[in-house]
C-alpha positions as a LaTeX table, in Angstrom:
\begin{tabular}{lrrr}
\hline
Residue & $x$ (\AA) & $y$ (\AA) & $z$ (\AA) \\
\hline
Unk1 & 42.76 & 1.82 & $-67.13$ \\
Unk2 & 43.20 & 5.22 & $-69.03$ \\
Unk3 & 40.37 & 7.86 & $-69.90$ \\
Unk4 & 39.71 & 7.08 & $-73.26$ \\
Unk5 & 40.73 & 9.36 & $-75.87$ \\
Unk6 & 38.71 & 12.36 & $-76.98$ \\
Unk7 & 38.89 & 15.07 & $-79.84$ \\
Unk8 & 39.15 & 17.79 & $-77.49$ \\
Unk9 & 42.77 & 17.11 & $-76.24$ \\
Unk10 & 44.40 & 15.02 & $-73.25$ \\
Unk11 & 42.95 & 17.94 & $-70.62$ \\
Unk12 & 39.60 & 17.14 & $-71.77$ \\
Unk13 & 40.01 & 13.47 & $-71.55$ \\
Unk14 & 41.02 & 13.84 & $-67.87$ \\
Unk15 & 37.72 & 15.51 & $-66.65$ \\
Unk16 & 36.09 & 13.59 & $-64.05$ \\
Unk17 & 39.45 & 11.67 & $-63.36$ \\
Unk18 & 41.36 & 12.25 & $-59.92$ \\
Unk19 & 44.48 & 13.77 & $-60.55$ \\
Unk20 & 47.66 & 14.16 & $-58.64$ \\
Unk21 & 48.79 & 18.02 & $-58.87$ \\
Unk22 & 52.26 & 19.05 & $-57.47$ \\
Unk23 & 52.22 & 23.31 & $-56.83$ \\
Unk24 & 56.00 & 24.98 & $-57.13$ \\
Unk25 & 56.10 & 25.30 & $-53.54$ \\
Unk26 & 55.93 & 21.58 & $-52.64$ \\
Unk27 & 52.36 & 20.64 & $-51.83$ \\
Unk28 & 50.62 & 18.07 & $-53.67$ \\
Unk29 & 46.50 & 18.38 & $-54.38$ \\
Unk30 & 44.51 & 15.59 & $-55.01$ \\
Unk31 & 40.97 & 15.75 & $-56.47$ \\
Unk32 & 39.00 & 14.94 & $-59.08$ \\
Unk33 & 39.45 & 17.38 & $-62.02$ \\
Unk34 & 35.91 & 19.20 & $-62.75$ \\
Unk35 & 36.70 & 21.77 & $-65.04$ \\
Unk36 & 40.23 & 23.72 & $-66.85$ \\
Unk37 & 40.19 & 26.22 & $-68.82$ \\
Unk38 & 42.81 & 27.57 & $-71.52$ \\
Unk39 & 44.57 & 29.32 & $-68.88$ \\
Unk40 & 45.12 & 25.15 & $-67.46$ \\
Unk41 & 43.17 & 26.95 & $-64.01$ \\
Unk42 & 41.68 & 23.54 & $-62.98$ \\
Unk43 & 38.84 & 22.75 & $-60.72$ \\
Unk44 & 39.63 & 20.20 & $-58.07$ \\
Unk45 & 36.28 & 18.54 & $-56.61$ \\
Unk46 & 36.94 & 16.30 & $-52.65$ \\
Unk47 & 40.81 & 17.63 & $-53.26$ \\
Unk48 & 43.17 & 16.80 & $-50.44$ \\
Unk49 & 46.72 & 18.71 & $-49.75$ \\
Unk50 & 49.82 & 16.71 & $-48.68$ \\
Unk51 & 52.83 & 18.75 & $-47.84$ \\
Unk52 & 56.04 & 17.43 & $-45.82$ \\
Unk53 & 56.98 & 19.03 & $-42.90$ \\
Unk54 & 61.00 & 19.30 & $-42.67$ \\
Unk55 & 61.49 & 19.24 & $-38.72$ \\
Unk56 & 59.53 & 15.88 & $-38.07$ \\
Unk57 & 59.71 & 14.63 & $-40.69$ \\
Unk58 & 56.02 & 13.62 & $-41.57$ \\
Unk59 & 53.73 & 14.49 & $-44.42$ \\
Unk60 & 50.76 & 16.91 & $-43.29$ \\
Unk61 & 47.52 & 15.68 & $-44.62$ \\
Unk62 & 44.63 & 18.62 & $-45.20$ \\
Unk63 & 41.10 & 18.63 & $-46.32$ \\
Unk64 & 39.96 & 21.25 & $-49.03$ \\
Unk65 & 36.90 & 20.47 & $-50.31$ \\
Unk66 & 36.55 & 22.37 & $-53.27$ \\
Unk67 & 39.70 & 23.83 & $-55.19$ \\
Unk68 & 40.94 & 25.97 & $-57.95$ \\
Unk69 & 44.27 & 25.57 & $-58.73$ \\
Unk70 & 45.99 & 28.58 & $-61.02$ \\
Unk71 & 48.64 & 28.39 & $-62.84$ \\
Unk72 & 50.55 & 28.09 & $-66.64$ \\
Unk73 & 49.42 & 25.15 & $-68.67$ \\
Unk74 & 50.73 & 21.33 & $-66.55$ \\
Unk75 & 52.48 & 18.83 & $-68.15$ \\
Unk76 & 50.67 & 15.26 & $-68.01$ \\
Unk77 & 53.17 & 12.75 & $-66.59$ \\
Unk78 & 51.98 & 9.60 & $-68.46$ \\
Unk79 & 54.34 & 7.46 & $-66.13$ \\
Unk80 & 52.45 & 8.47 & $-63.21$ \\
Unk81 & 49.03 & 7.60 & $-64.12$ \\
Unk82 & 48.20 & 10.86 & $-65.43$ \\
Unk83 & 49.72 & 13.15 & $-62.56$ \\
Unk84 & 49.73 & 16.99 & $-63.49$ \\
Unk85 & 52.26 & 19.01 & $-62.51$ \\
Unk86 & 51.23 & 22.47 & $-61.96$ \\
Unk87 & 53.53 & 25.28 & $-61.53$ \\
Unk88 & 51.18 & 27.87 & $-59.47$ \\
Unk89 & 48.76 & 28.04 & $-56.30$ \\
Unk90 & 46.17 & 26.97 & $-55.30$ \\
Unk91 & 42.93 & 29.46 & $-54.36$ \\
Unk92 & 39.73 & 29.10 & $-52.91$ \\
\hline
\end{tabular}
C-alpha cells in the first residue's frame, strides 16, 4: 500500500517509509527515511548497504546503522515501490 498523500510533497509523504536508495557508484542503501531536507540530504534510520563484488560474483551485504545520504534532489521511481535514486554518497 502507498503512503498516503500529503500537502507537503511526495518527499514528505515518504518519511517513516523504507526506501531503496541507489548512490552513483553502485551501492544500494536501505533504511527507513527519517528526515530530507531541500538539499534531498536524507536520513536513513537501520539502513543496510548492498554492493556487488565483480570477481565472485556475489552481492556484499553491510550494516550501517544510522545514515545520511548527500546528494542533488532523487527521482521517486513509482514502479519500484517508491525506490529513490540518489546521485551522491553516503556519510556518517
Amino acid at each position: 500500500m502507498p503512503p498516503p498523500k500529503s500537502k507537503g510533497g511526495k518527499m514528505l509523504s515518504l518519511i517513516n517509509w523504507r526506501l531503496k536508495v541507489t548512490i552513483n557508484d553502485g551501492r544500494a542503501l536501505t533504511g527507513q527515511m527519517l528526515a530530507f531536507d531541500r538539499h534531498m540530504n536524507l536520513v536513513l534510520a537501520d539502513c543496510e548497504e548492498f554492493r556487488r563484488e565483480s570477481a565472485p560474483e556475489q552481492e556484499m551485504k553491510r550494516t550501517w546503522g544510522f545514515l545520511s545520504v548527500e546528494g542533488p534532489p532523487p527521482i521517486v521511481d513509482e514502479d519500484k515501490k517508491n525506490a529513490v535514486r540518489v546521485l551522491g554518497t553516503p556519510s556518517c
